[in-house]
XYZ file of C-alpha atoms in Angstrom:
408
model
C -16.391 -79.475 -45.769
C -12.765 -80.499 -45.485
C -13.093 -81.492 -41.802
C -14.754 -84.480 -40.212
C -15.615 -85.171 -36.582
C -16.325 -88.307 -34.542
C -17.354 -88.879 -30.976
C -16.527 -92.158 -29.414
C -18.119 -93.879 -26.425
C -15.334 -92.886 -24.048
C -16.212 -89.144 -24.658
C -13.295 -88.352 -27.083
C -14.262 -85.927 -29.757
C -11.856 -85.786 -32.727
C -11.705 -83.229 -35.441
C -9.655 -84.116 -38.295
C -8.848 -82.963 -41.937
C -7.232 -79.858 -43.512
C -8.285 -76.142 -43.333
C -10.815 -74.330 -41.282
C -14.008 -75.391 -39.314
C -17.327 -74.489 -41.087
C -19.053 -71.362 -39.738
C -22.366 -72.061 -37.960
C -24.660 -68.996 -37.470
C -26.018 -68.186 -34.047
C -29.722 -67.394 -33.268
C -31.615 -65.885 -30.245
C -33.096 -68.390 -27.928
C -35.886 -66.678 -25.922
C -35.952 -69.345 -23.383
C -32.495 -68.483 -22.136
C -32.489 -64.868 -23.307
C -29.293 -65.464 -25.171
C -27.761 -66.316 -28.578
C -26.708 -69.944 -29.230
C -24.968 -71.644 -31.927
C -26.291 -74.911 -33.148
C -23.330 -77.213 -34.350
C -23.897 -80.673 -35.644
C -22.577 -82.010 -32.371
C -24.611 -79.640 -30.203
C -26.858 -82.305 -28.735
C -23.874 -84.402 -27.741
C -21.833 -81.564 -26.056
C -22.356 -82.867 -22.432
C -20.852 -86.286 -23.517
C -17.597 -84.796 -24.597
C -14.710 -85.234 -22.088
C -11.728 -84.995 -24.416
C -11.166 -82.742 -27.432
C -8.505 -83.819 -30.068
C -7.945 -81.427 -32.845
C -5.524 -83.199 -35.315
C -2.741 -81.584 -37.532
C -3.930 -79.815 -40.461
C -6.907 -78.106 -38.811
C -6.420 -74.203 -38.926
C -9.338 -72.758 -37.078
C -12.143 -73.296 -34.493
C -15.306 -71.426 -35.265
C -17.530 -69.323 -32.909
C -18.955 -71.158 -29.939
C -17.739 -74.558 -31.294
C -17.585 -76.270 -27.904
C -19.381 -73.681 -25.749
C -21.315 -75.308 -22.859
C -19.298 -78.583 -23.067
C -19.433 -78.763 -19.246
C -17.728 -82.087 -19.014
C -14.792 -81.356 -21.300
C -11.545 -81.790 -19.220
C -8.834 -82.240 -21.738
C -7.943 -80.356 -24.982
C -5.258 -80.942 -27.342
C -4.727 -78.390 -30.198
C -2.382 -78.725 -33.184
C 0.497 -76.486 -34.198
C -1.472 -75.839 -37.471
C -4.090 -74.021 -35.658
C -3.973 -70.147 -36.002
C -7.496 -68.857 -35.255
C -9.883 -69.488 -32.241
C -13.308 -67.758 -32.619
C -15.693 -66.143 -30.098
C -16.792 -68.220 -27.218
C -15.284 -71.432 -28.300
C -14.778 -72.869 -24.824
C -17.256 -70.678 -22.943
C -18.713 -72.400 -19.775
C -16.602 -75.382 -20.052
C -16.642 -76.046 -16.398
C -14.359 -79.058 -16.495
C -11.400 -77.491 -18.002
C -8.443 -76.906 -15.696
C -5.468 -76.049 -17.970
C -4.998 -74.854 -21.579
C -2.006 -74.515 -23.911
C -2.591 -72.277 -26.887
C -0.464 -73.250 -29.975
C 2.310 -70.907 -30.981
C 0.793 -69.972 -34.369
C -2.574 -68.677 -32.940
C -2.657 -64.879 -33.712
C -6.337 -64.336 -32.758
C -8.623 -65.521 -29.956
C -12.214 -64.327 -29.901
C -14.080 -62.625 -27.096
C -15.566 -64.707 -24.221
C -13.477 -67.697 -25.414
C -12.882 -68.952 -21.725
C -15.647 -66.992 -20.049
C -17.308 -68.930 -17.226
C -14.498 -71.617 -17.202
C -14.615 -71.583 -13.421
C -12.009 -74.305 -12.844
C -9.498 -73.067 -15.374
C -6.260 -72.632 -13.254
C -3.557 -72.368 -15.957
C -3.368 -70.963 -19.458
C -0.301 -70.517 -21.776
C -0.636 -67.833 -24.377
C 1.399 -67.574 -27.520
C 3.734 -64.664 -28.338
C 1.833 -64.221 -31.627
C -1.197 -62.703 -29.911
C -1.737 -58.915 -30.163
C -5.081 -58.590 -28.245
C -6.819 -60.068 -25.214
C -10.430 -59.390 -26.324
C -13.670 -58.642 -24.387
C -14.435 -60.909 -21.383
C -11.754 -63.382 -22.619
C -11.312 -64.917 -19.082
C -14.416 -63.363 -17.459
C -15.199 -65.223 -14.216
C -12.373 -67.759 -14.525
C -12.369 -67.940 -10.710
C -9.679 -70.422 -10.397
C -7.109 -68.627 -12.571
C -4.184 -67.712 -10.253
C -1.514 -66.406 -12.597
C -1.027 -65.777 -16.336
C 1.862 -64.630 -18.444
C 0.657 -61.809 -20.906
C 2.781 -61.856 -24.010
C 4.970 -58.744 -24.866
C 3.096 -58.677 -28.231
C -0.146 -57.762 -26.734
C -1.289 -54.122 -27.442
C -4.759 -54.226 -25.975
C -6.392 -55.772 -22.834
C -10.002 -55.218 -23.833
C -13.269 -54.810 -21.799
C -13.633 -57.135 -18.943
C -10.781 -59.512 -20.140
C -10.154 -60.790 -16.602
C -13.264 -59.439 -14.884
C -14.108 -61.629 -11.846
C -10.831 -63.585 -11.810
C -10.948 -63.721 -8.071
C -7.896 -66.063 -7.529
C -5.524 -63.972 -9.673
C -2.958 -62.512 -7.164
C -0.533 -60.668 -9.473
C -0.267 -59.364 -13.003
C 2.395 -57.816 -15.154
C 1.103 -55.707 -18.105
C 3.506 -55.442 -21.106
C 4.677 -52.078 -22.324
C 2.713 -51.992 -25.584
C -0.642 -52.493 -23.912
C -3.631 -50.187 -23.253
C -5.497 -51.446 -20.220
C -9.274 -51.460 -21.306
C -12.627 -50.659 -19.526
C -13.070 -53.031 -16.479
C -10.177 -55.277 -17.566
C -9.468 -56.533 -14.160
C -12.631 -55.307 -12.273
C -13.699 -57.445 -9.375
C -10.357 -59.432 -9.106
C -10.613 -59.393 -5.380
C -7.477 -61.579 -4.832
C -5.229 -59.297 -6.947
C -2.479 -57.863 -4.790
C 0.122 -56.499 -7.292
C -0.262 -54.888 -10.548
C 2.746 -53.782 -12.469
C 2.529 -51.954 -15.675
C 5.664 -51.747 -17.689
C 7.072 -48.705 -19.385
C 5.229 -48.059 -22.612
C 1.703 -48.566 -21.293
C -0.143 -45.503 -22.279
C -3.615 -45.694 -20.795
C -5.690 -47.077 -17.959
C -9.422 -47.427 -18.858
C -12.537 -46.692 -17.029
C -12.948 -49.114 -14.107
C -9.903 -51.082 -14.999
C -9.203 -52.218 -11.412
C -12.381 -51.324 -9.637
C -13.101 -53.360 -6.562
C -9.794 -55.080 -6.537
C -10.104 -54.930 -2.801
C -6.665 -56.673 -2.008
C -4.698 -54.532 -4.391
C -1.890 -53.169 -2.247
C 0.825 -52.216 -4.817
C 0.378 -50.815 -8.244
C 3.155 -49.431 -10.435
C 1.974 -46.878 -13.010
C 4.810 -45.943 -15.451
C 5.497 -42.361 -16.629
C 4.287 -43.293 -20.032
C 0.646 -43.441 -18.936
C -1.259 -40.334 -20.021
C -4.744 -41.111 -18.854
C -6.425 -42.842 -15.941
C -10.098 -43.468 -16.441
C -13.061 -42.880 -14.159
C -13.529 -45.485 -11.360
C -10.023 -46.924 -12.459
C -9.143 -47.814 -8.830
C -12.379 -47.225 -7.048
C -12.941 -49.720 -4.191
C -9.274 -50.792 -3.981
C -9.522 -50.623 -0.182
C -6.080 -52.057 0.504
C -4.182 -49.555 -1.714
C -1.794 -47.562 0.346
C -0.111 -45.217 -1.972
C -0.163 -44.129 -5.585
C 1.974 -41.777 -7.853
C -0.008 -40.364 -10.781
C 2.366 -39.915 -13.814
C 3.254 -36.507 -15.090
C 1.521 -37.009 -18.531
C -1.897 -37.227 -16.828
C -3.830 -33.992 -16.935
C -7.152 -34.842 -15.277
C -8.121 -36.919 -12.265
C -11.466 -38.535 -13.460
C -14.409 -38.866 -11.494
C -14.374 -41.657 -8.734
C -10.708 -42.612 -9.788
C -9.767 -43.465 -6.245
C -13.054 -43.559 -4.549
C -13.304 -45.667 -1.453
C -9.637 -46.586 -1.281
C -9.905 -46.604 2.424
C -6.298 -47.323 3.237
C -4.789 -44.756 0.818
C -2.408 -42.809 2.877
C -0.454 -40.747 0.320
C -1.138 -39.709 -3.268
C 1.321 -37.762 -5.549
C -0.438 -35.530 -7.800
C 1.651 -34.071 -10.609
C 1.832 -30.382 -11.695
C 0.169 -31.277 -15.042
C -3.316 -31.822 -13.406
C -5.783 -29.181 -14.252
C -8.914 -30.621 -12.614
C -9.976 -33.096 -9.962
C -13.244 -34.842 -10.840
C -16.392 -35.622 -8.925
C -15.801 -38.125 -6.029
C -12.093 -38.531 -7.252
C -10.879 -39.275 -3.669
C -14.261 -39.699 -1.933
C -14.079 -42.116 1.021
C -10.225 -42.147 1.335
C -10.450 -42.116 4.889
C -6.778 -42.699 5.628
C -5.540 -39.879 3.468
C -3.748 -37.431 5.807
C -2.473 -34.804 3.415
C -2.752 -33.777 -0.176
C -0.997 -31.259 -2.261
C -3.124 -29.792 -4.873
C -1.003 -28.595 -7.877
C -1.074 -24.884 -8.822
C -2.459 -25.742 -12.399
C -5.760 -27.099 -10.931
C -8.632 -24.890 -11.758
C -11.659 -26.915 -10.314
C -12.411 -29.358 -7.577
C -15.408 -31.456 -8.391
C -18.374 -32.411 -6.371
C -17.585 -34.538 -3.273
C -13.965 -34.744 -4.614
C -12.634 -35.389 -1.004
C -15.828 -36.332 0.742
C -15.107 -38.562 3.835
C -11.365 -38.024 3.903
C -11.665 -38.023 7.578
C -7.918 -38.154 8.230
C -7.122 -35.108 6.197
C -5.960 -32.361 8.575
C -5.034 -29.476 6.250
C -5.514 -28.424 2.568
C -4.190 -25.628 0.500
C -6.198 -24.867 -2.535
C -4.146 -23.269 -5.284
C -4.633 -19.713 -6.671
C -5.992 -20.940 -9.988
C -9.034 -22.643 -8.549
C -12.244 -20.663 -9.316
C -14.770 -23.091 -8.003
C -15.135 -25.523 -5.100
C -18.134 -27.817 -5.966
C -20.788 -29.121 -3.863
C -19.570 -31.425 -0.986
C -16.062 -31.147 -2.118
C -14.681 -31.623 1.548
C -17.910 -33.098 3.014
C -17.207 -34.970 6.225
C -13.574 -34.258 6.432
C -13.915 -34.342 10.239
C -10.164 -34.073 10.785
C -9.586 -30.868 8.623
C -8.399 -28.084 11.031
C -7.387 -25.497 8.406
C -8.181 -24.660 4.851
C -6.739 -21.858 2.627
C -9.209 -20.630 0.063
C -7.601 -18.454 -2.652
C -8.760 -15.073 -3.876
C -9.642 -16.435 -7.184
C -12.550 -18.562 -5.980
C -15.865 -17.175 -6.997
C -18.135 -20.115 -6.178
C -18.345 -22.537 -3.189
C -21.009 -25.199 -3.671
C -23.555 -26.513 -1.272
C -22.335 -28.651 1.542
C -18.703 -28.057 0.529
C -17.398 -28.099 4.103
C -20.350 -29.940 5.819
C -19.255 -31.765 8.834
C -15.678 -30.358 9.072
C -16.035 -30.392 12.873
C -12.497 -29.464 13.563
C -12.154 -26.493 11.277
C -11.736 -23.495 13.502
C -11.626 -20.555 11.107
C -12.198 -19.783 7.465
C -11.733 -16.778 5.233
C -14.140 -16.623 2.356
C -12.681 -14.679 -0.725
C -13.911 -11.264 -1.890
C -15.053 -12.711 -5.155
C -17.762 -15.035 -3.687
C -21.259 -13.728 -4.073
C -23.204 -16.463 -2.466
C -22.725 -19.014 0.260
C -24.647 -22.202 -0.625
C -27.076 -24.689 1.106
C -25.281 -26.280 4.173
C -21.886 -24.978 3.088
C -20.540 -25.038 6.641
C -23.223 -27.081 8.262
C -21.901 -29.051 11.292
C -18.637 -27.218 11.598
C -18.897 -27.228 15.314
C -15.272 -26.149 15.970
C -15.755 -23.061 13.860
C -15.231 -19.930 16.004
C -14.823 -17.299 13.441
C -15.679 -16.632 9.773
C -15.159 -13.671 7.589
C -17.924 -13.094 5.044
C -16.898 -10.688 2.241
C -18.866 -7.496 1.151
C -19.728 -9.100 -2.114
C -21.892 -11.731 -0.712
C -25.638 -11.272 -1.475
C -27.176 -14.531 -0.262
C -26.674 -16.957 2.446
C -28.288 -20.471 1.779
C -30.462 -22.653 3.901
C -28.507 -24.309 6.844
C -25.282 -22.611 5.652
C -23.855 -22.328 9.179
C -26.445 -24.690 10.988
C -24.886 -26.533 13.977
C -21.820 -24.360 14.034
C -21.970 -24.503 17.819
C -18.659 -22.881 18.391
C -19.312 -19.737 16.342
C -19.740 -16.826 18.630
C -20.089 -14.014 16.298
C -20.498 -13.315 12.661
C -20.766 -10.026 10.653
C -23.160 -10.244 7.798
C -22.392 -7.626 5.032
C -24.803 -4.845 4.142
C -25.278 -6.301 0.522
C -26.787 -9.488 1.798
C -30.476 -9.593 0.553
C -31.242 -13.292 1.235
C -30.727 -15.544 4.170
C -32.107 -19.083 4.047
C -33.941 -21.063 6.741
C -31.698 -22.131 9.736
C -28.752 -20.419 8.038
């Protein structure tokens, strides 16, 4: 009630007065299958080309200027301290924005869909970059994230395809899909103090070549770097205990990875499709290797599985066509189906005494395999277990085997 607004013929929209903007509730529009906020100037939004918010105004409420597609110039006062949800969403004409120093809060999706926004200055008073804040800002090339920021939330920069580098301050936690689909991102530096990298944070950042992960990081989420096809090396910090599923899936140029001794399990598809990975040292503390963990690592030539591992899950080394040797420790009791499928250069393998069954297609297509030792404890050999092992000249089947599958 303390604010007034006026729209002049030249497209200038001026907000003046003292205090905050009135809250206007949103409602669901079935025609566009989305929520919209009807402000008093809603029907004039496409006429607005310049927004002038005068000194004395303290906040802009949710969706206030959402969909003002012709808005090109915005001037905000130093009195402003709060910007609500979606305020400038889909303002296609915006190319730059300076947020006043007093602003401590910016709502989610505030700049979502601002496809021509190339430059944004954020204040040092901000503590969070909320959900989808810059979603699909395809022209945003660089941004300085203030040191005060403690959270980069879900999809904050998702689809910012022009962004080439980012420095993440030491107080921040990188949220779910924070930089997903930033296909132009080449360098990501996380400063000391960053504690977590969320699920899919950098997924499909196909140009990402350099990533610096500080020792303070204690968790790396599933799919965190999946599809980062240009990434060549990575060092996982010592505080991390689990390599989650698909963390580095399809990092086709990944040549080396440092896995710390703190790791206890390697998740499903963790390094699947890392076709340039030539060697990997699995730490002694690892007890399980997940489904398809190293599937398609065609450059991998040798692997030593540590003594603590008790199970090698299905397809763990599927399609590792360069693998010539593998050491399976005595503690392994279970080898999943297709675990070594297509390891065509593998010449020999010793199956530990504790294994009781050889699963479906476990060694299918291991055409270079000339000898295999099957322990006395094995009672069943699955379907196609040794199918297409054309180099295998002899095999001794233990007395205790009661079941042999088709085409074994």
